[in-house]
Tab-separated table of C-alpha atoms (C1' of nucleotides) in Angstrom:
chain	number	residue	atom	x	y	z
A	1	MET	CA	1.227	3.111	-4.440
A	2	LYS	CA	0.755	4.912	-1.149
A	3	VAL	CA	2.106	5.225	2.311
A	4	SER	CA	0.408	3.542	4.508
A	5	ALA	CA	-0.524	4.428	7.967
A	6	GLN	CA	2.084	1.969	9.268
A	7	GLU	CA	4.991	4.204	7.761
A	8	GLU	CA	2.886	7.260	8.407
A	9	TYR	CA	2.866	6.694	11.882
A	10	GLY	CA	5.745	5.417	12.446
A	11	LEU	CA	7.320	8.134	11.012
A	12	ARG	CA	5.398	10.501	13.225
A	13	CYS	CA	6.774	9.268	16.106
A	14	LEU	CA	10.624	9.575	14.882
A	15	VAL	CA	9.988	13.481	14.322
A	16	GLN	CA	8.094	13.664	18.063
A	17	LEU	CA	12.166	12.178	19.171
A	18	ALA	CA	13.785	14.495	16.709
A	19	HIS	CA	12.532	17.356	18.598
A	20	LEU	CA	14.379	16.720	21.529
A	21	SER	CA	17.810	17.541	22.621
A	22	ALA	CA	20.588	14.306	23.687
A	23	SER	CA	19.818	14.392	26.919
A	24	GLU	CA	15.860	13.965	26.893
A	25	SER	CA	13.529	10.914	26.753
A	26	LEU	CA	9.894	10.925	25.531
A	27	THR	CA	7.481	8.103	27.186
A	28	LEU	CA	5.400	6.053	25.312
A	29	SER	CA	2.353	7.436	26.928
A	30	GLU	CA	3.739	10.913	26.128
A	31	ILE	CA	4.236	9.881	22.482
A	32	ALA	CA	0.737	8.585	21.626
A	33	ARG	CA	-0.829	11.194	23.050
A	34	ARG	CA	1.032	13.699	21.216
A	35	GLU	CA	0.210	11.677	18.483
A	36	GLY	CA	-3.099	11.328	19.056
A	37	ILE	CA	-3.110	7.512	18.647
A	38	SER	CA	-2.918	4.835	21.222
A	39	VAL	CA	-0.978	3.688	23.792
A	40	ALA	CA	-0.326	0.070	22.519
A	41	ASN	CA	0.005	0.845	18.518
A	42	ALA	CA	2.740	3.681	19.730
A	43	GLY	CA	4.415	0.936	21.690
A	44	LYS	CA	4.376	-1.298	18.749
A	45	LEU	CA	5.843	1.172	16.803
A	46	LEU	CA	8.593	2.151	18.585
A	47	TRP	CA	9.381	-1.621	19.311
A	48	ILE	CA	9.678	-2.072	15.656
A	49	LEU	CA	12.183	0.866	15.621
A	50	ASN	CA	14.012	0.022	18.445
A	51	LYS	CA	14.049	-3.740	16.977
A	52	ALA	CA	15.758	-1.936	13.670
A	53	GLY	CA	18.019	0.157	15.369
A	54	LEU	CA	16.837	3.516	15.266
A	55	VAL	CA	15.599	4.318	18.723
A	56	GLN	CA	16.962	3.485	21.735
A	57	SER	CA	14.767	2.333	24.739
A	58	THR	CA	15.272	2.799	28.655
A	59	ARG	CA	13.558	0.459	30.850
A	60	GLY	CA	12.612	1.339	34.285
A	61	THR	CA	11.100	4.823	36.119
A	62	ARG	CA	12.760	7.341	34.239
A	63	GLY	CA	12.790	5.397	30.908
A	64	GLY	CA	11.359	6.104	27.559
A	65	TYR	CA	12.560	6.863	24.288
A	66	GLN	CA	15.334	8.441	22.178
A	67	LEU	CA	16.793	8.142	18.817
A	68	ALA	CA	19.582	6.300	18.705
A	69	ARG	CA	21.628	8.434	16.250
A	70	PRO	CA	21.383	12.076	15.778
A	71	ALA	CA	17.970	12.851	13.646
A	72	SER	CA	20.347	14.190	10.823
A	73	GLU	CA	22.163	10.805	10.490
A	74	ILE	CA	18.505	9.346	9.542
A	75	ARG	CA	17.460	8.834	6.504
A	76	LEU	CA	13.722	8.522	5.691
A	77	SER	CA	14.570	5.611	3.062
A	78	GLU	CA	16.044	3.638	6.211
A	79	VAL	CA	12.494	4.696	8.265
A	80	ILE	CA	10.348	3.176	5.495
A	81	LYS	CA	12.621	0.034	4.775
A	82	VAL	CA	12.017	-0.333	8.496
A	83	LEU	CA	8.261	0.429	8.740
A	84	ASP	CA	6.936	-1.532	5.753
A	85	ALA	CA	8.312	-4.742	6.873
A	86	ASP	CA	11.179	-4.956	4.072
A	87	GLU	CA	9.032	-6.640	1.533
A	88	VAL	CA	10.912	-4.628	-0.887
A	89	GLU	CA	12.440	-7.153	-3.035
A	90	SER	CA	10.838	-10.582	-3.456
A	91	HIS	CA	8.405	-9.134	-5.739
A	92	CYS	CA	7.868	-11.232	-8.719
A	93	LYS	CA	7.238	-13.938	-5.820
A	94	SER	CA	4.124	-12.768	-4.616
A	95	TYR	CA	1.049	-11.509	-6.822
A	96	THR	CA	1.040	-14.776	-9.079
A	97	GLY	CA	-2.503	-14.988	-9.558
A	98	VAL	CA	-3.629	-18.465	-9.446
A	99	LEU	CA	-0.036	-20.087	-10.924
A	100	GLU	CA	2.679	-21.213	-9.037
A	101	VAL	CA	5.506	-18.239	-10.452
A	102	CYS	CA	4.736	-15.303	-12.249
A	103	VAL	CA	3.603	-15.640	-15.797
A	104	HIS	CA	6.174	-12.841	-16.855
A	105	THR	CA	9.146	-14.384	-15.663
A	106	SER	CA	10.854	-14.804	-19.069
A	107	ASP	CA	10.427	-11.465	-20.434
A	108	CYS	CA	8.275	-9.384	-18.703
A	109	GLY	CA	8.078	-5.569	-18.744
A	110	ILE	CA	6.618	-5.005	-15.422
A	111	ARG	CA	9.228	-6.381	-13.694
A	112	PRO	CA	11.830	-3.509	-13.823
A	113	VAL	CA	8.790	-1.104	-13.547
A	114	ILE	CA	8.136	-2.210	-10.455
A	115	GLN	CA	11.658	-2.576	-9.383
A	116	GLY	CA	12.844	0.823	-11.029
A	117	LEU	CA	10.014	2.430	-8.853
A	118	HIS	CA	11.124	1.213	-5.838
A	119	GLU	CA	15.153	2.494	-6.297
A	120	ILE	CA	13.126	5.879	-7.495
A	121	VAL	CA	11.120	6.437	-4.209
A	122	GLN	CA	14.365	5.070	-2.119
A	123	ASN	CA	16.483	7.477	-4.065
A	124	ALA	CA	14.148	10.507	-3.400
A	125	LEU	CA	13.424	9.323	0.290
A	126	SER	CA	17.373	9.000	1.106
A	127	GLU	CA	17.717	12.650	0.531
A	128	VAL	CA	15.590	13.646	3.487
A	129	THR	CA	16.707	13.369	6.587
A	130	LEU	CA	14.774	13.477	9.707
A	131	ALA	CA	16.863	16.497	11.025
A	132	GLN	CA	14.841	18.014	8.140
A	133	LEU	CA	11.366	17.123	8.712
A	134	VAL	CA	11.990	18.818	12.300
A	135	GLY	CA	12.431	22.146	10.455
A	136	THR	CA	9.746	23.699	9.031
A	137	GLU	CA	7.812	22.828	5.750
A	138	GLN	CA	9.194	25.106	3.366
A	139	SER	CA	12.882	23.290	3.747
A	140	VAL	CA	11.644	20.187	2.914
A	141	ASP	CA	9.018	21.077	0.064
A	142	ALA	CA	12.468	22.735	-1.566
A	143	THR	CA	14.173	19.449	-1.016
A	144	LEU	CA	12.227	17.389	-3.075
A	145	HIS	CA	10.938	20.018	-5.335
A	146	GLN	CA	14.598	20.395	-6.509
A	147	ILE	CA	14.582	16.377	-7.257
A	148	GLN	CA	11.353	16.351	-8.903
A	149	LYS	CA	12.670	19.687	-11.343
A	150	LEU	CA	15.517	17.587	-12.211
A	151	GLN	CA	12.932	14.829	-12.757
A	152	SER	CA	10.920	16.736	-15.345
A	153	ARG	CA	14.319	18.190	-16.970
A	154	LEU	CA	15.141	14.746	-17.936
A	155	SER	CA	13.071	13.570	-20.534
A	156	PRO	CA	10.612	15.899	-22.210
A	157	THR	CA	8.968	13.711	-24.647
A	158	GLY	CA	9.197	10.294	-23.309
A	159	GLY	CA	11.630	7.625	-23.568
A	160	SER	CA	12.979	6.845	-27.133
A	161	ALA	CA	12.981	2.286	-26.555
T	1	MET	CA	5.345	2.583	-0.247
T	2	LYS	CA	4.225	-0.244	-2.353
T	3	VAL	CA	2.321	-1.374	-5.122
T	4	SER	CA	-1.196	-2.778	-4.655
T	5	ALA	CA	-2.055	-6.066	-6.567
T	6	GLN	CA	-5.077	-4.384	-7.773
T	7	GLU	CA	-2.615	-2.176	-10.089
T	8	GLU	CA	-0.218	-4.773	-10.165
T	9	TYR	CA	-3.189	-6.929	-12.010
T	10	GLY	CA	-4.715	-4.243	-13.651
T	11	LEU	CA	-1.483	-2.933	-15.181
T	12	ARG	CA	-0.355	-6.470	-16.310
T	13	CYS	CA	-4.264	-6.797	-18.146
T	14	LEU	CA	-3.220	-3.813	-19.703
T	15	VAL	CA	-0.212	-4.946	-21.016
T	16	GLN	CA	-1.503	-7.986	-22.598
T	17	LEU	CA	-4.317	-5.326	-25.053
T	18	ALA	CA	-1.193	-3.799	-25.912
T	19	HIS	CA	0.165	-6.786	-27.197
T	20	LEU	CA	-2.541	-6.315	-29.907
T	21	SER	CA	-2.918	-5.216	-33.219
T	22	ALA	CA	-5.946	-2.754	-34.108
T	23	SER	CA	-8.888	-4.525	-35.032
T	24	GLU	CA	-7.994	-7.213	-32.343
T	25	SER	CA	-9.918	-7.992	-29.344
T	26	LEU	CA	-9.449	-10.048	-26.106
T	27	THR	CA	-12.479	-11.716	-24.055
T	28	LEU	CA	-12.181	-11.705	-19.986
T	29	SER	CA	-12.044	-15.269	-20.231
T	30	GLU	CA	-8.820	-14.979	-21.999
T	31	ILE	CA	-7.317	-12.599	-20.159
T	32	ALA	CA	-7.646	-14.008	-16.647
T	33	ARG	CA	-6.365	-17.500	-18.597
T	34	ARG	CA	-2.692	-15.258	-19.828
T	35	GLU	CA	-2.876	-14.035	-16.543
T	36	GLY	CA	-3.607	-16.539	-14.246
T	37	ILE	CA	-6.706	-14.579	-12.019
T	38	SER	CA	-10.062	-15.729	-11.867
T	39	VAL	CA	-12.434	-14.347	-14.623
T	40	ALA	CA	-14.167	-12.597	-12.028
T	41	ASN	CA	-11.375	-10.638	-11.056
T	42	ALA	CA	-10.051	-9.595	-14.289
T	43	GLY	CA	-13.920	-8.696	-14.746
T	44	LYS	CA	-13.431	-5.949	-11.949
T	45	LEU	CA	-10.372	-5.330	-13.209
T	46	LEU	CA	-11.295	-4.448	-17.103
T	47	TRP	CA	-14.292	-2.714	-15.418
T	48	ILE	CA	-12.522	-0.117	-13.417
T	49	LEU	CA	-10.133	0.105	-16.655
T	50	ASN	CA	-13.742	0.639	-18.648
T	51	LYS	CA	-15.254	3.145	-16.985
T	52	ALA	CA	-11.585	5.263	-16.448
T	53	GLY	CA	-11.721	5.343	-20.136
T	54	LEU	CA	-8.238	3.359	-20.500
T	55	VAL	CA	-10.142	0.050	-22.358
T	56	GLN	CA	-12.875	-0.066	-25.227
T	57	SER	CA	-15.436	-2.955	-24.375
T	58	THR	CA	-17.769	-4.837	-27.361
T	59	ARG	CA	-20.316	-7.027	-26.326
T	60	GLY	CA	-22.175	-9.774	-28.082
T	61	THR	CA	-20.611	-12.896	-29.459
T	62	ARG	CA	-18.038	-11.763	-31.051
T	63	GLY	CA	-16.781	-9.122	-28.109
T	64	GLY	CA	-14.392	-8.755	-26.388
T	65	TYR	CA	-11.500	-5.677	-24.996
T	66	GLN	CA	-9.103	-3.682	-26.696
T	67	LEU	CA	-7.270	0.002	-25.490
T	68	ALA	CA	-9.270	2.981	-26.197
T	69	ARG	CA	-6.076	4.416	-27.367
T	70	PRO	CA	-2.729	3.584	-28.649
T	71	ALA	CA	-0.484	2.133	-25.891
T	72	SER	CA	1.917	4.751	-26.790
T	73	GLU	CA	-0.091	7.180	-25.612
T	74	ILE	CA	-1.251	5.644	-22.269
T	75	ARG	CA	1.034	6.580	-19.841
T	76	LEU	CA	1.624	4.794	-16.242
T	77	SER	CA	0.481	7.661	-14.018
T	78	GLU	CA	-2.956	7.769	-15.790
T	79	VAL	CA	-2.965	3.955	-14.939
T	80	ILE	CA	-2.010	3.700	-11.748
T	81	LYS	CA	-4.136	6.798	-10.567
T	82	VAL	CA	-6.967	5.011	-11.720
T	83	LEU	CA	-6.305	1.913	-10.170
T	84	ASP	CA	-5.343	3.407	-7.221
T	85	ALA	CA	-8.941	4.320	-6.405
T	86	ASP	CA	-8.031	7.333	-6.819
T	87	GLU	CA	-7.065	8.455	-3.153
T	88	VAL	CA	-4.238	10.611	-4.019
T	89	GLU	CA	-4.219	13.554	-1.702
T	90	SER	CA	-6.469	14.570	0.896
T	91	HIS	CA	-3.947	12.632	2.802
T	92	CYS	CA	-3.929	14.648	6.012
T	93	LYS	CA	-7.879	13.934	6.309
T	94	SER	CA	-7.271	10.336	7.039
T	95	TYR	CA	-4.506	9.011	9.654
T	96	THR	CA	-5.402	11.336	12.116
T	97	GLY	CA	-5.001	9.003	14.828
T	98	VAL	CA	-8.176	9.510	17.444
T	99	LEU	CA	-8.107	12.813	16.654
T	100	GLU	CA	-10.278	15.007	14.737
T	101	VAL	CA	-8.226	16.471	12.618
T	102	CYS	CA	-3.924	15.683	11.492
T	103	VAL	CA	-1.794	16.816	14.722
T	104	HIS	CA	0.282	18.312	12.279
T	105	THR	CA	-2.083	20.806	10.693
T	106	SER	CA	0.101	23.460	11.882
T	107	ASP	CA	3.523	22.960	10.819
T	108	CYS	CA	3.931	19.943	9.682
T	109	GLY	CA	7.098	18.311	8.703
T	110	ILE	CA	5.969	14.993	7.249
T	111	ARG	CA	2.591	16.345	4.870
T	112	PRO	CA	5.371	17.851	2.060
T	113	VAL	CA	7.098	14.372	2.767
T	114	ILE	CA	4.319	12.613	1.643
T	115	GLN	CA	3.194	14.527	-1.268
T	116	GLY	CA	6.590	15.460	-2.571
T	117	LEU	CA	6.789	11.800	-2.776
T	118	HIS	CA	3.810	10.902	-4.443
T	119	GLU	CA	4.946	13.944	-7.094
T	120	ILE	CA	8.125	12.220	-7.785
T	121	VAL	CA	5.984	8.884	-8.151
T	122	GLN	CA	3.919	10.216	-10.366
T	123	ASN	CA	6.626	12.206	-12.654
T	124	ALA	CA	8.262	9.001	-13.071
T	125	LEU	CA	5.623	6.692	-13.922
T	126	SER	CA	4.244	9.488	-16.499
T	127	GLU	CA	7.867	8.932	-18.686
T	128	VAL	CA	7.083	5.480	-19.167
T	129	THR	CA	4.106	4.449	-22.000
T	130	LEU	CA	2.142	1.175	-22.352
T	131	ALA	CA	3.887	0.629	-25.247
T	132	GLN	CA	7.116	1.103	-23.578
T	133	LEU	CA	6.294	-2.001	-21.364
T	134	VAL	CA	4.926	-4.090	-24.277
T	135	GLY	CA	8.970	-4.306	-25.506
T	136	THR	CA	12.414	-6.231	-24.203
T	137	GLU	CA	13.077	-5.765	-19.818
T	138	GLN	CA	16.062	-3.913	-21.042
T	139	SER	CA	14.107	-0.709	-22.852
T	140	VAL	CA	12.070	-0.157	-19.750
T	141	ASP	CA	14.703	-0.807	-17.461
T	142	ALA	CA	16.848	2.021	-19.622
T	143	THR	CA	14.823	4.980	-19.288
T	144	LEU	CA	14.044	4.115	-15.302
T	145	HIS	CA	17.582	4.368	-14.611
T	146	GLN	CA	18.084	6.804	-16.884
T	147	ILE	CA	15.848	8.984	-14.061
T	148	GLN	CA	17.886	7.674	-11.266
T	149	LYS	CA	21.159	8.987	-12.387
T	150	LEU	CA	19.982	12.232	-12.889
T	151	GLN	CA	18.539	11.945	-9.170
T	152	SER	CA	21.668	10.903	-7.443
T	153	ARG	CA	23.513	13.675	-9.033
T	154	LEU	CA	21.461	15.622	-7.718
T	155	SER	CA	22.321	15.714	-3.858
T	156	PRO	CA	25.672	13.634	-3.082
T	157	THR	CA	25.569	14.960	0.311
T	158	GLY	CA	22.496	15.717	1.632
T	159	GLY	CA	20.112	18.858	1.728
T	160	SER	CA	21.122	22.259	2.854
T	161	ALA	CA	17.536	23.209	4.724
R	1	DA	C1'	14.520	-6.073	49.089
R	2	DC	C1'	10.286	-3.768	47.668
R	3	DT	C1'	7.075	-0.962	44.696
R	4	DA	C1'	5.982	1.802	41.195
R	5	DA	C1'	7.113	3.169	36.849
R	6	DT	C1'	8.315	1.756	31.720
R	7	DC	C1'	9.470	-1.402	27.756
R	8	DT	C1'	8.294	-6.309	25.590
R	9	DT	C1'	6.418	-9.491	23.550
R	10	DG	C1'	2.900	-12.362	21.690
R	11	DA	C1'	-2.453	-13.871	21.327
R	12	DC	C1'	-6.537	-11.146	20.205
R	13	DT	C1'	-10.076	-8.497	17.497
R	14	DT	C1'	-11.079	-5.303	14.512
R	15	DA	C1'	-11.121	-2.853	9.776
R	16	DA	C1'	-9.993	-2.652	4.890
R	17	DA	C1'	-8.407	-4.327	0.793
R	18	DA	C1'	-9.068	-8.540	-2.125
R	19	DG	C1'	-11.228	-11.526	-4.545
R	20	DT	C1'	-16.082	-14.128	-5.706
R	21	DA	C1'	-20.449	-15.219	-7.114
R	22	DA	C1'	-24.856	-14.574	-9.270
R	23	DG	C1'	-27.973	-12.612	-11.274
R	24	DG	C1'	-28.484	-8.138	-15.716
R	25	DT	C1'	-27.744	-6.562	-19.578
R	26	DA	C1'	-26.175	-5.943	-24.671
R	27	DT	C1'	-25.064	-8.202	-28.940
R	28	DG	C1'	-25.069	-11.311	-33.287
R	29	DC	C1'	-26.102	-15.523	-35.385
R	30	DT	C1'	-29.025	-19.193	-37.067
Q	1	DA	C1'	-37.623	-14.609	-32.182
Q	2	DG	C1'	-34.322	-17.338	-29.417
Q	3	DC	C1'	-30.558	-18.605	-28.576
Q	4	DA	C1'	-25.704	-18.171	-27.036
Q	5	DT	C1'	-21.924	-15.233	-26.014
Q	6	DA	C1'	-19.942	-12.062	-23.566
Q	7	DC	C1'	-19.838	-7.911	-20.703
Q	8	DC	C1'	-21.993	-5.051	-17.174
Q	9	DT	C1'	-23.077	-4.427	-11.842
Q	10	DT	C1'	-23.867	-5.153	-6.966
Q	11	DA	C1'	-23.524	-7.851	-3.130
Q	12	DC	C1'	-21.129	-11.200	-0.988
Q	13	DT	C1'	-16.951	-13.529	1.158
Q	14	DT	C1'	-12.145	-14.611	2.117
Q	15	DT	C1'	-7.386	-12.687	3.242
Q	16	DT	C1'	-4.672	-9.832	5.283
Q	17	DA	C1'	-2.991	-5.616	7.296
Q	18	DA	C1'	-3.964	-2.592	11.203
Q	19	DG	C1'	-5.010	-1.600	16.038
Q	20	DT	C1'	-5.690	-3.441	21.061
Q	21	DC	C1'	-5.019	-6.486	24.960
Q	22	DA	C1'	-2.699	-8.548	28.644
Q	23	DA	C1'	0.433	-10.571	31.323
Q	24	DG	C1'	5.746	-10.694	31.776
Q	25	DA	C1'	10.541	-8.473	31.834
Q	26	DT	C1'	13.513	-4.935	33.436
Q	27	DT	C1'	14.938	-0.779	36.182
Q	28	DA	C1'	15.224	3.792	39.650
Q	29	DG	C1'	14.052	5.380	43.834
Q	30	DT	C1'	13.215	4.535	48.813
DNA sequence: ACTAATCTTGACTTAAAAGTAAGGTATGCT
DNA sequence: AGCATACCTTACTTTTAAGTCAAGATTAGT
């Protein structure tokens, strides 16, 4: 359960674009330089983001990338989903071991955990927008901890099932 | 942001053991057979779990594995942490691109997201025990959705930062 | 129209995770 | 004591994700 390199770098590139004003744009090489990754790699990431409609590209001499929407309207849940190659559901189709289908198809206790977990993460991510990431660390920190505090208040002892 | 194969399979092996009564135990090959994975692979997973003190092994003819503690006292957060090679923190040390240190060291908007996200996941996982996974799907499903519902109630519009 | 700058796209290479194999060590049974 | 069972551990192979490269396509300016 961790954030992949592609998710991390892709998100960083978006944050760079979020810093710009509406008319500005950044070229691939400039983004790559600022993030300390190769131009080729940045190109791949931006292409993914472009295909998903999160950024807009302009070709030619004065070209570059900019956000397709205001940063305040781009939620991290969407970003992660796009960068994660969208292998969201269909979990029980993979990881089947040697067998053809999941051994736990009938009454599987793990499936809901995997799925529920995913929902929780997406939910938390949907509360944070790119615009917030542009601000100081503190603001984001506050938002996420607000969520967390609520969680711990929920079930102090554990489930009752 | 996804569950690795090792996490998934390791968790499954634990669930198998959680089904046993106190005096019973399962051999490697039996666990492997039930989960549809190779004996070698199961051996590796169980070794990790054993090293972490989650399961207990008995050698010799009548040997096998059993849980080191009651299933109701083993939280998924612990399980995942163990199976994930414990690369929990130290995130800004990796993913630095070509540069020596994280480009966002000074005022990084991404760091708190990564960290906060991790906390949220751990928090959610710590509310579910192995014992709950042994029950029906419904019970686990209920527990996780309880958490989720609370989250969405928290911030209907998005952050204010 | 030409040229330089820039994005686009698919194939290739490299690094990391997952899985496998084989030899070692401990235990119980005869 | 000796053999069979079963876990333990390290090293190796395979697979998959990440990253790179190079040729193609598009636009702005001259």
